[in-house]
Coordinates of C-alpha atoms in Angstrom, one line a residue:
X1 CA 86.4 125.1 118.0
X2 CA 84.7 124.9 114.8
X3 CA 85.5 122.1 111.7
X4 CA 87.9 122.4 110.0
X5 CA 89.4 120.6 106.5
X6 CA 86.1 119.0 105.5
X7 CA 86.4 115.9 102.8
X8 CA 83.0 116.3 102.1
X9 CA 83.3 119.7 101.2
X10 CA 86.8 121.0 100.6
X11 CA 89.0 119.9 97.8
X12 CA 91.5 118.5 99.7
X13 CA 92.8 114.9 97.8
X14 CA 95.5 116.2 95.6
X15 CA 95.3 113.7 92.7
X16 CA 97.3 113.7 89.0
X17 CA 94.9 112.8 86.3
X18 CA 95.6 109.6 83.9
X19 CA 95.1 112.2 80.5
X20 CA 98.6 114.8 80.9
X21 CA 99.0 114.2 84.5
X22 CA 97.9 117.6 85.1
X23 CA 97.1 118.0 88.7
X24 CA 93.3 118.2 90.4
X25 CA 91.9 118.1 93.5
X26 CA 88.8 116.5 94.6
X27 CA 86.3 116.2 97.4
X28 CA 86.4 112.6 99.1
X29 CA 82.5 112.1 97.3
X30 CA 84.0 113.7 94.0
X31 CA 86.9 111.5 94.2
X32 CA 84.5 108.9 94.2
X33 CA 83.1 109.8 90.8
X34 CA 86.3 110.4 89.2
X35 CA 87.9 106.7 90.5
X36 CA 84.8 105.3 88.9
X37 CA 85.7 106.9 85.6
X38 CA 89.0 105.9 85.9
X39 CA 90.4 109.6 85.3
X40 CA 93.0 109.5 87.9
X41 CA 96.5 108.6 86.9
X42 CA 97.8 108.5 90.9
X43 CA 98.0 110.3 94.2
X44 CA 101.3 112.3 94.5
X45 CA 101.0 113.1 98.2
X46 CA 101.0 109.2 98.5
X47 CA 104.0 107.3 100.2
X48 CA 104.4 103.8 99.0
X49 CA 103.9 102.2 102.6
X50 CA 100.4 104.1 102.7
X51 CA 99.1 102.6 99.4
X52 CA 97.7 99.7 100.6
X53 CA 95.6 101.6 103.4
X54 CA 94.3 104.0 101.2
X55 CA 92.9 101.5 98.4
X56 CA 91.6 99.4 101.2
X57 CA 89.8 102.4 102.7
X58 CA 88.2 103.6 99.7
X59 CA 87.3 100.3 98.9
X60 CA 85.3 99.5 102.0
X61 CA 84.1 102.7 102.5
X62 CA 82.5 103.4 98.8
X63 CA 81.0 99.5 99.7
X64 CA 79.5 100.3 102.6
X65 CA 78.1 103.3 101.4
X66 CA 76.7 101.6 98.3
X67 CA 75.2 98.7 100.3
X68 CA 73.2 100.9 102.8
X69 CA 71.8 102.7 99.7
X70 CA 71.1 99.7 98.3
X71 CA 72.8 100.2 95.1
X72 CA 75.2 97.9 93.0
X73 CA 76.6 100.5 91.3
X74 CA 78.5 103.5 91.6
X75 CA 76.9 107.0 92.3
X76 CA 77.0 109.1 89.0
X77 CA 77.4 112.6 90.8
X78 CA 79.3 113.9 93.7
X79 CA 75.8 115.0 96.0
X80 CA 74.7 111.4 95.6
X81 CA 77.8 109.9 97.4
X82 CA 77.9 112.8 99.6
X83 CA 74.7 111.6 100.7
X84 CA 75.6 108.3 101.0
X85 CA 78.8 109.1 103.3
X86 CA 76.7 111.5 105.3
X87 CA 74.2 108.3 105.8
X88 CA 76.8 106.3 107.5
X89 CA 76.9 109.2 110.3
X90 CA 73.3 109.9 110.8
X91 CA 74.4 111.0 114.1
X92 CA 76.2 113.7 112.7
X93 CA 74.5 115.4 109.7
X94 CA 76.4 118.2 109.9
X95 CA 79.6 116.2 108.6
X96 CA 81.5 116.7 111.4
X97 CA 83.0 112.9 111.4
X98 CA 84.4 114.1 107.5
X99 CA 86.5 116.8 109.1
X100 CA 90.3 116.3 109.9
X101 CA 89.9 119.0 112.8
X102 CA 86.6 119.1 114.8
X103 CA 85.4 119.4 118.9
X104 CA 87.4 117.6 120.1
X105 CA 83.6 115.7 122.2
X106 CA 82.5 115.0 118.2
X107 CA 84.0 112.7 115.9
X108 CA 86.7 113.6 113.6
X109 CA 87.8 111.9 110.8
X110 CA 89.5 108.6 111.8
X111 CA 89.7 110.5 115.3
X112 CA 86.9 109.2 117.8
X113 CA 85.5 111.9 120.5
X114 CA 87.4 112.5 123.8
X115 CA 84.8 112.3 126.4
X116 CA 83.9 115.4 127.7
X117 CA 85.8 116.8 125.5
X118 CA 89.0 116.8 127.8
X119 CA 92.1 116.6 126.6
X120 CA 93.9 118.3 129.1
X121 CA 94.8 114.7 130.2
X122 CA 96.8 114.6 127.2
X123 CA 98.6 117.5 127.4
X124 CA 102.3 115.8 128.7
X125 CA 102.7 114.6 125.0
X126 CA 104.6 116.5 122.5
X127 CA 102.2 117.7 119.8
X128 CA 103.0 115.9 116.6
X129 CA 104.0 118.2 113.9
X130 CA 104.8 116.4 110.7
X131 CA 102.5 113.9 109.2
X132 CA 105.4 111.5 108.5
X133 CA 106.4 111.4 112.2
X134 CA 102.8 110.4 112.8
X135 CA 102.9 107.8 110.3
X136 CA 106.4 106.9 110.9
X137 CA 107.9 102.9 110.2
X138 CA 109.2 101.7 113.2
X139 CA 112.7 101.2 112.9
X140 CA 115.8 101.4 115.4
X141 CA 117.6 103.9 113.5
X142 CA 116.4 106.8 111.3
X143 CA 117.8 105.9 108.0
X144 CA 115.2 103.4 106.8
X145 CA 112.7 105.9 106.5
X146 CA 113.8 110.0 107.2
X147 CA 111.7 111.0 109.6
X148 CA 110.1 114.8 109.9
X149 CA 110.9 115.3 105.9
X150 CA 107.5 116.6 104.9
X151 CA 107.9 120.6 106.5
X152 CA 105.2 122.0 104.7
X153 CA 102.8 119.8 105.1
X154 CA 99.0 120.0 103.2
X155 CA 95.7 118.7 104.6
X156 CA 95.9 115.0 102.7
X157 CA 99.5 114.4 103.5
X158 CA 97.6 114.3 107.5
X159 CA 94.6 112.1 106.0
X160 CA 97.2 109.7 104.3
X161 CA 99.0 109.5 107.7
X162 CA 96.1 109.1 109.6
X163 CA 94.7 106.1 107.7
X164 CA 97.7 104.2 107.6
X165 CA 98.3 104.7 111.0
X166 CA 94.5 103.7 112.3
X167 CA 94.1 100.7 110.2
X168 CA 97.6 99.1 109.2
X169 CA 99.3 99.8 112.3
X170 CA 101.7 96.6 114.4
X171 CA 102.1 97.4 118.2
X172 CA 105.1 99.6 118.7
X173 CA 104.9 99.7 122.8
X174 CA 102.7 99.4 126.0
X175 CA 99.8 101.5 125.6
X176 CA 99.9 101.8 121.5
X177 CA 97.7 98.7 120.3
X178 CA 97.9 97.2 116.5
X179 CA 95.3 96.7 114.4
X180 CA 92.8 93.3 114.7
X181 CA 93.5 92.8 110.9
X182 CA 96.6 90.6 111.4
X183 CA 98.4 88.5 113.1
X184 CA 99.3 90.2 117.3
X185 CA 100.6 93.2 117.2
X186 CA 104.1 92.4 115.8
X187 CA 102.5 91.3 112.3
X188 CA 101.6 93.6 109.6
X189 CA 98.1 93.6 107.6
X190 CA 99.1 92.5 103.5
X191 CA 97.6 93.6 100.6
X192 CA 97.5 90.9 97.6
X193 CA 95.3 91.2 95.0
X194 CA 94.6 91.8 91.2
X195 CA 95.2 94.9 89.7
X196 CA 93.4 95.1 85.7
X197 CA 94.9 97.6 82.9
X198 CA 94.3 101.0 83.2
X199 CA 94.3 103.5 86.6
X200 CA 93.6 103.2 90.3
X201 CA 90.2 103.6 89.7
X202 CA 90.1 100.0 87.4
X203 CA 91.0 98.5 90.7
X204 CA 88.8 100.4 93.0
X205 CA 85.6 99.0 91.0
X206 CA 86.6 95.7 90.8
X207 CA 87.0 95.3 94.5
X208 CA 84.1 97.3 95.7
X209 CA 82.1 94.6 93.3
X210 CA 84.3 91.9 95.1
X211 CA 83.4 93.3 98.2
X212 CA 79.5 93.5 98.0
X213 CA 79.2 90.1 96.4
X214 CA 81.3 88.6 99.6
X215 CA 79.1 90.8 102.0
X216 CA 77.0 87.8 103.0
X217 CA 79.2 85.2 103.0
X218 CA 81.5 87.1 105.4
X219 CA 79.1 87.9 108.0
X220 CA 78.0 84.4 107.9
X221 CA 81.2 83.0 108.1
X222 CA 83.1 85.5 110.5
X223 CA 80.2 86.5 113.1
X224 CA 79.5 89.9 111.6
X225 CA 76.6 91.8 111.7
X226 CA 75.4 91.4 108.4
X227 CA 72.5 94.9 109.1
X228 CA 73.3 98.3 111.4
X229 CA 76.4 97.0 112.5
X230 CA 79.4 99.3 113.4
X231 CA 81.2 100.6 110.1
X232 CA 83.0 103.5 111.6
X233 CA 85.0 103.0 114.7
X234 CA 85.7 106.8 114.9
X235 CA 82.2 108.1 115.8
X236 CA 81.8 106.4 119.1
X237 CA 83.9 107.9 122.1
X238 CA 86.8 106.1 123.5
X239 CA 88.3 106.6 126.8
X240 CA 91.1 104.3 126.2
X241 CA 89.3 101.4 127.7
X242 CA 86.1 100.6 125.9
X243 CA 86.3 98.1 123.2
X244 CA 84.0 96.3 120.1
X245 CA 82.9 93.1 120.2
X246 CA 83.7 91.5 116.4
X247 CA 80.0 90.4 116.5
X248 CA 78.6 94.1 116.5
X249 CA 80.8 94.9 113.0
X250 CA 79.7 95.4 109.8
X251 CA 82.2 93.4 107.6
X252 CA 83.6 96.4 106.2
X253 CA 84.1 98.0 108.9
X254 CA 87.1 101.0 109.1
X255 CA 88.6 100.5 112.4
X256 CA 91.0 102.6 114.2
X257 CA 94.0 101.6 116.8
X258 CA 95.5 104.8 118.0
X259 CA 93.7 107.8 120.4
X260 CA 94.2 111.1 117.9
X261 CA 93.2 114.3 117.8
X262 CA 94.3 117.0 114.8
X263 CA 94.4 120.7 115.9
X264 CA 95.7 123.8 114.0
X265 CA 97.2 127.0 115.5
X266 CA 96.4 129.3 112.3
X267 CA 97.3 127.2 108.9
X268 CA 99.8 124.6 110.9
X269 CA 98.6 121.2 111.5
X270 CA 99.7 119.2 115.0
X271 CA 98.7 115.6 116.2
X272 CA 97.8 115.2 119.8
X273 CA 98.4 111.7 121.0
X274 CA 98.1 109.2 124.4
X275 CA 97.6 105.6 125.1
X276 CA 94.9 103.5 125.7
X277 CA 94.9 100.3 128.1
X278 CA 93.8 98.0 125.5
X279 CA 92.9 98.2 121.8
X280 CA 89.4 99.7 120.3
X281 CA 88.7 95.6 119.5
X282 CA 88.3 92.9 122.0
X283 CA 91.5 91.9 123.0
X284 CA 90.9 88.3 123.5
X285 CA 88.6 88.2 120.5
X286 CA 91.6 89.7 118.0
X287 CA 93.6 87.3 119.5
X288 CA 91.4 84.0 118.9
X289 CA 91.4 85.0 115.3
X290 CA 94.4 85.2 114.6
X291 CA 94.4 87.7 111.9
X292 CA 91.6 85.7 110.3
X293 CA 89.1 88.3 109.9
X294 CA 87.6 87.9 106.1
X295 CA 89.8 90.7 105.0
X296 CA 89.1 90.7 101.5
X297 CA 93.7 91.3 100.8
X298 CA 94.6 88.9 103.2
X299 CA 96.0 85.3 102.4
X300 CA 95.1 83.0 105.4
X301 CA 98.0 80.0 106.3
X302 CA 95.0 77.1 106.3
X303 CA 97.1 74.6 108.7
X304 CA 97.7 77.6 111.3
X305 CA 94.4 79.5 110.5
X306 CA 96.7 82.8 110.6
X307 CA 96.7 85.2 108.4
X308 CA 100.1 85.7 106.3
X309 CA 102.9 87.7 108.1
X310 CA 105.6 89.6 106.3
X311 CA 109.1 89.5 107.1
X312 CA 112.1 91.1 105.9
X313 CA 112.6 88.9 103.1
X314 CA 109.4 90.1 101.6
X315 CA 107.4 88.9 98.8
X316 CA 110.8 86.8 97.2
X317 CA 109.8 84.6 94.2
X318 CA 109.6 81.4 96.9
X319 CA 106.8 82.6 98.8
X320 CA 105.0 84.5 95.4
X321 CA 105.2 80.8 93.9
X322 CA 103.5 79.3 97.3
X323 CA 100.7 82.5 97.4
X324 CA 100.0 81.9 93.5
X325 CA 100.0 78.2 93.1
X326 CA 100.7 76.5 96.1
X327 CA 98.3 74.6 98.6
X328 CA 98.8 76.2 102.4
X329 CA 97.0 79.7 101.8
X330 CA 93.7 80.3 101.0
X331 CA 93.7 83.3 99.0
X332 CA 91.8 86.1 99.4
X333 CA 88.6 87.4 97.3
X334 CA 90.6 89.9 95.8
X335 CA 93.8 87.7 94.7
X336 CA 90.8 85.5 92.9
X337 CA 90.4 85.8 89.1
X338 CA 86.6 86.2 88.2
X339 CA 85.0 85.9 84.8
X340 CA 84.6 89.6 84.7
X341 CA 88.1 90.0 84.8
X342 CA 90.3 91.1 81.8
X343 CA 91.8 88.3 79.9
X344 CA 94.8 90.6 79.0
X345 CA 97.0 92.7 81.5
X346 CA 96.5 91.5 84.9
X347 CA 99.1 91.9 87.5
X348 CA 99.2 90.4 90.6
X349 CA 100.5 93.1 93.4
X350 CA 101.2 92.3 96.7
X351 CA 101.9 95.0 99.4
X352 CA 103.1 95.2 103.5
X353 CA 105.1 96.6 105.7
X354 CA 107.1 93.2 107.3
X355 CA 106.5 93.3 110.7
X356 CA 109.0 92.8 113.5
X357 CA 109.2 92.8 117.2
X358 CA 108.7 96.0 118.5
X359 CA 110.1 97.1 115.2
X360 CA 109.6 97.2 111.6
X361 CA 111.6 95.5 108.4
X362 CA 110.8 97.8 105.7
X363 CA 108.2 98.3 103.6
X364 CA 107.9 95.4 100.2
X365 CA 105.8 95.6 97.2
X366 CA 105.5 93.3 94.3
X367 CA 103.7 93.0 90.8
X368 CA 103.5 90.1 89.1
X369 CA 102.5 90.0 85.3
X370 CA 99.9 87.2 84.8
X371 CA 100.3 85.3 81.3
X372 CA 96.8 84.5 79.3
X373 CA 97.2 80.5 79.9
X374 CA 98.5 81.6 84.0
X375 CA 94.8 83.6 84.0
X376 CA 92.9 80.4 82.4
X377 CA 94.3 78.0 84.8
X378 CA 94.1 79.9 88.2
X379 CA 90.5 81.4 87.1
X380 CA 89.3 77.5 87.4
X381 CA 91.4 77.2 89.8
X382 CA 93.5 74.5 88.0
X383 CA 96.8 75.4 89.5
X384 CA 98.6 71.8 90.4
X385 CA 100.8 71.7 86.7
X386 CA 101.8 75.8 87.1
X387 CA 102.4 74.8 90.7
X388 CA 104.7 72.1 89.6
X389 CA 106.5 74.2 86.8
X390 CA 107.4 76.9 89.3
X391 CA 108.5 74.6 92.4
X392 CA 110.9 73.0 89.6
X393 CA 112.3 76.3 88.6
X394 CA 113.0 77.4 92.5
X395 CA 114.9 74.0 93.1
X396 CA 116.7 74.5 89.9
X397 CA 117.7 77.8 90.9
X398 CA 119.2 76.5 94.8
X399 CA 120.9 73.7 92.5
X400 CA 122.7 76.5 90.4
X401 CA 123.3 78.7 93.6
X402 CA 124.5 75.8 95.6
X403 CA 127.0 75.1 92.6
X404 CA 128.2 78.9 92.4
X405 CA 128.9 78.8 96.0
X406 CA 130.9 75.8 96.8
X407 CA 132.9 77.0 93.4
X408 CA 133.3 80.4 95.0
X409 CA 134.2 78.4 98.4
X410 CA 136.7 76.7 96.2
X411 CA 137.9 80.1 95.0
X412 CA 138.6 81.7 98.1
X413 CA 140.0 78.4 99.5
X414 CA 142.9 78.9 97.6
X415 CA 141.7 76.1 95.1
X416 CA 142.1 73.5 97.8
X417 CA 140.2 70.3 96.8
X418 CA 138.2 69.9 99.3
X419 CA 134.6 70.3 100.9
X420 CA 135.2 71.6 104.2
X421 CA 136.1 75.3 103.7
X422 CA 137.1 77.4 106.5
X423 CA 134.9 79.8 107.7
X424 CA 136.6 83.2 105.7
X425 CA 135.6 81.1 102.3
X426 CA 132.2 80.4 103.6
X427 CA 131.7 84.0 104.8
X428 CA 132.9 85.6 101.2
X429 CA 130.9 83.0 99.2
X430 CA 127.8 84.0 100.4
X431 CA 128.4 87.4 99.8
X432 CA 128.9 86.4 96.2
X433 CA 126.0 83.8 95.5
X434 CA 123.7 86.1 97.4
X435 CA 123.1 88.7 94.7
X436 CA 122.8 85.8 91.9
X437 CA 119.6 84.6 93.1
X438 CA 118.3 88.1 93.8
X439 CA 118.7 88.2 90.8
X440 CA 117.0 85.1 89.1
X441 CA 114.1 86.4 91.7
X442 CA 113.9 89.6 90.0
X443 CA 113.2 87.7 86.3
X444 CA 111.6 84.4 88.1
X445 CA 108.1 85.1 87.4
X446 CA 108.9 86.6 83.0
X447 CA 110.8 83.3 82.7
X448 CA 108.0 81.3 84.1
X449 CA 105.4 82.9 81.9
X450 CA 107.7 82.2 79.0
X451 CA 108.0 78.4 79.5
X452 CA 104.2 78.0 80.2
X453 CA 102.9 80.0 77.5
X454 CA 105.5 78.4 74.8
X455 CA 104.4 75.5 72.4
X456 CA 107.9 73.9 73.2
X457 CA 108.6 74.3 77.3
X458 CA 111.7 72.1 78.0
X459 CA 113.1 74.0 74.8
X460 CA 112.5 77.3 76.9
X461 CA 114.1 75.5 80.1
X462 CA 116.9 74.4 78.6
X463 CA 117.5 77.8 77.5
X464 CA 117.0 79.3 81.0
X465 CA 119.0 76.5 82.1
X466 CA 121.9 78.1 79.5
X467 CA 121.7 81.7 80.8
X468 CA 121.4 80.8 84.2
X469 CA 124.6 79.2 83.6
X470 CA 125.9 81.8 82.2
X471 CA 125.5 84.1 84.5
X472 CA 126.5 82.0 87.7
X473 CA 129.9 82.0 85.4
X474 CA 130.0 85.5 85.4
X475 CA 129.3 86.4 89.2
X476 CA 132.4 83.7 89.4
X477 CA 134.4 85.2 87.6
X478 CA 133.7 88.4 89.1
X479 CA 134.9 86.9 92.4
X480 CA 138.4 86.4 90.5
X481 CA 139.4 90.0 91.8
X482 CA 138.4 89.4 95.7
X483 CA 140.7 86.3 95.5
X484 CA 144.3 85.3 96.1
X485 CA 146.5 87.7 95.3
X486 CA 150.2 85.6 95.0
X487 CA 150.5 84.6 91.2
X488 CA 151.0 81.2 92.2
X489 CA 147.6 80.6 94.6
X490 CA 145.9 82.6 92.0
X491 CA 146.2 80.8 89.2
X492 CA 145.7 77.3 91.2
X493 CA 142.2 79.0 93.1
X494 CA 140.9 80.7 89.7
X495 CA 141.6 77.2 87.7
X496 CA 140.4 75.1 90.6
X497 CA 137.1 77.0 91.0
X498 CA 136.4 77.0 87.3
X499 CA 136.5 73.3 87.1
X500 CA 134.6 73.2 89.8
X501 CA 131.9 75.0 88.2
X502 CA 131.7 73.0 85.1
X503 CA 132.4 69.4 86.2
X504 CA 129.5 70.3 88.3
X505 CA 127.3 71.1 85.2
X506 CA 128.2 68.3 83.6
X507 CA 128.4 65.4 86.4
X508 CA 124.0 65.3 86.2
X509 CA 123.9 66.2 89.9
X510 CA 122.6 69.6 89.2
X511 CA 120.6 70.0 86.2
X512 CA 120.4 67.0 84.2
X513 CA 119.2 68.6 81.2
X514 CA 122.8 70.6 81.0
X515 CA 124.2 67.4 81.2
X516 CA 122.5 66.2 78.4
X517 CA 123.1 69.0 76.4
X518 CA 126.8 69.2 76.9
X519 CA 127.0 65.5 76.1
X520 CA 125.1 66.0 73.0
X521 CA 127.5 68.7 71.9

């Protein structure tokens, strides 16, 4: 068998660049060059679950590279960082480690060598033959992500697949280990971090700088090897059992979780796959950690000493407003505003896939706009006030929600004066007051940035206070039509709910500034 679909030589990363969008392809080392001249507008073979694994591979990769050069900047032509790649498998010089399809007793890319070569062992699994089914979310039914859609499949929709499967993967099963960057198997490994104006390739420089300056401090603090230590966890064999001791790692080391081997009958593309009895880092180690491993993305709980974990819920303005301004995480080195940074057009983006027992809850992305006086404060790290302002809006927001559903209780009651609602009103309130603070989540973070950065803040709260109002009223009044139907009970419920509604503005319990304001008028 000879190599096959070399990133080191082939053109195989189909890319559209930031000028027209006009598509171009690129060499792994000439990707390099054109990421650090920001000419690339995205990656079209790129599915939004794998975005986090890809700019987190090509971060740590193009640092590790650039360290063992010694160079703090990037390489200005593609033989340069082919050079540089090739130096990270001095064992291999022929580039055999670059290829998605190589003997199956050398390295392939993110594949490590059978030994011996034998895969016959293997042969009682079906072959693989969609990338997508590879890299699949685990989920109990196949309608959260369609499974076996990519038919004709090209060489980077494999090397997508195969990096978000060998460093972001949870444990689906006995025999198929997670990753050691998060939290036991039935985590997920986040992405949060700060994304300046312009392309992909903005953010690719700025954390490769991120990542060599926290080089030492990282092997200091989490036991690396700070010199020679294992950055590719592909080139050595595994038989299923073997595994790396954390201490033997370079910091930015790539690992992988999953025994894979690629093979091609003419132009088609097929995954082998088996087990292994334990994963490719020390169980016990992983374990101990927690997730905790100096992942430049990952925010770490500081009571716990865990790293975050994802649910289905996802990043919803509540946990954003903890993760931005609150106290229990310690943010990561790339969430961390630096002097170098921008002082206009930052966003805050957050990425995982939620993690779930033996399964997965969907895949959850935010971006979160970050205001000039926002960037001043959490650059010096002076966050208590814009922790204050948001926590305020977030109660204010249950206040107005709780209001909306006992008038919506009220509502499907019958307009029965009372508090205790039978379980039907309780059931179809919730469905109603749901969607309202969805919502207010979805405008949380512009509405925030307005008050702070105004001259006049409680003048912009008030206002929000005004709208939110006004649109609790509405999703009430929406409700009207899922109410009772008699004339009689209709009229009594509608009335009944209404008043409700607004005695509740106006009685100071839920947001005294309303009160005020009504009383004023």
């Amino acid at each position: 068998m000879t190599c096959r679909y070399s990133l080191l030589n082939e053109p195989l990363i189909r890319t559209r660049l930031a000028a027209d969008g006009s598509p171009a392809r690129y060499t792994l080392p000439g990707l390099f060059v054109a990421l650090a001249g920001d000419t690339i507008r995205d990656f079209p073979a790129l599915r939004p679950h794998q975005r986090h694994p890809w700019h987190a591979f090509l971060v740590q990769l193009a640092a590790m590279a650039l360290h063992k050069a010694g160079q703090s900047q990037p390489f200005a032509s593609e033989a340069d960082w082919k050079a540089a790649l090739l130096a990270l498998t001095p064992d291999y010089p022929d580039g055999e480690a670059w290829c998605l399809i190589a003997p199956h007793n050398k390295p392939a890319f993110m594949q490590a060598p059978v030994p011996d070569g034998n895969i016959s062992e293997w042969g009682n699994t079906t072959p693989t033959s969609t990338p997508d089914l590879l890299d699949i979310l685990v989920t109990s039914k196949n309608h959260d992500l369609k499974q076996e859609r990519i038919r004709t499949a090209y060489p980077d929709d494999w090397l997508f697949a195969l990096i978000s499967l060998q460093t972001a993967a949870p444990f689906p099963g006995r025999g198929n280990y997670g990753v050691a960057r998060m939290n036991g198997g039935s985590s997920s490994r986040p992405g949060l971090g700060i994304d300046p104006p312009g392309g992909p390739g903005r953010r690719w420089w700025r954390d490769v700088r991120i990542a060599l300056a926290e080089r030492i401090t990282m092997a200091d603090d989490f036991g690396y090897a700070a010199e020679e230590g294992v950055s590719l966890l592909w080139l050595a064999p595994w038989d299923g059992k073997s595994a790396y001791s954390f201490t033997a790692l370079d910091p930015f080391f790539i690992e992988i979780s999953r025994r894979i081997r690629l093979v091609a009958d003419d132009e088609l593309i097929k995954a082998l796959r088996t087990t292994s009895t334990g994963p490719r880092i020390a169980k016990e180690e992983s374990k101990s950690r927690k997730g905790n491993t100096g992942d430049l993305w990952t925010p770490i709980e500081i009571a716990a000493g865990k790293s975050l974990g994802v649910s289905g819920t996802g990043f919803h303005y509540k946990r954003m407003v903890e993760l931005l301004f609150g106290p229990n995480y310690k943010k990561p080195p790339a969430q961390i505003i630096a002097q170098g940074d921008d002082t206009e057009g930052l966003t805050v983006i957050a990425r995982a896939i939620a993690g779930g027992q033996s399964t997965t809850d969907g895949y959850h992305e935010r971006r979160i706009p970050i205001s000039p006086k926002v960037r001043q404060r959490l650059m010096v790290r002076d966050t208590d006030e814009l922790a204050a302002t948001a926590t305020q809006r977030v109660q204010d927001i249950a206040k107005m929600r709780g209001l909306l559903w006992t008038a919506t209780a009220t509502l499907f009651d019958n307009g029965a004066a009372k508090d205790k609602f039978s379980d039907s009103a309780k059931d179809k309130a919730n469905i109603f007051s749901k969607p309202f603070e969805q919502a207010e989540d979805a405008r949380f973070f512009d509405e925030l940035n307005a008050e702070i950065e105004s001259d006049d803040p409680d003048k912009v709260r008030l206002g929000w206070h005004l709208s939110m109002a006004e649109r609790a009223e509405t999703v009430l009044r929406n409700a009207f039509h899922a109410g009772p139907r008699s004339s009689e009970q209709r009229y009594r419920a509608r009335a009944a709910a209404l008043s409700r509604f607004h005695g509740g503005l106006r009685s100071g319990n839920v947001l005294p500034s309303l009160t005020q304001h009504y009383r004023e008028q």
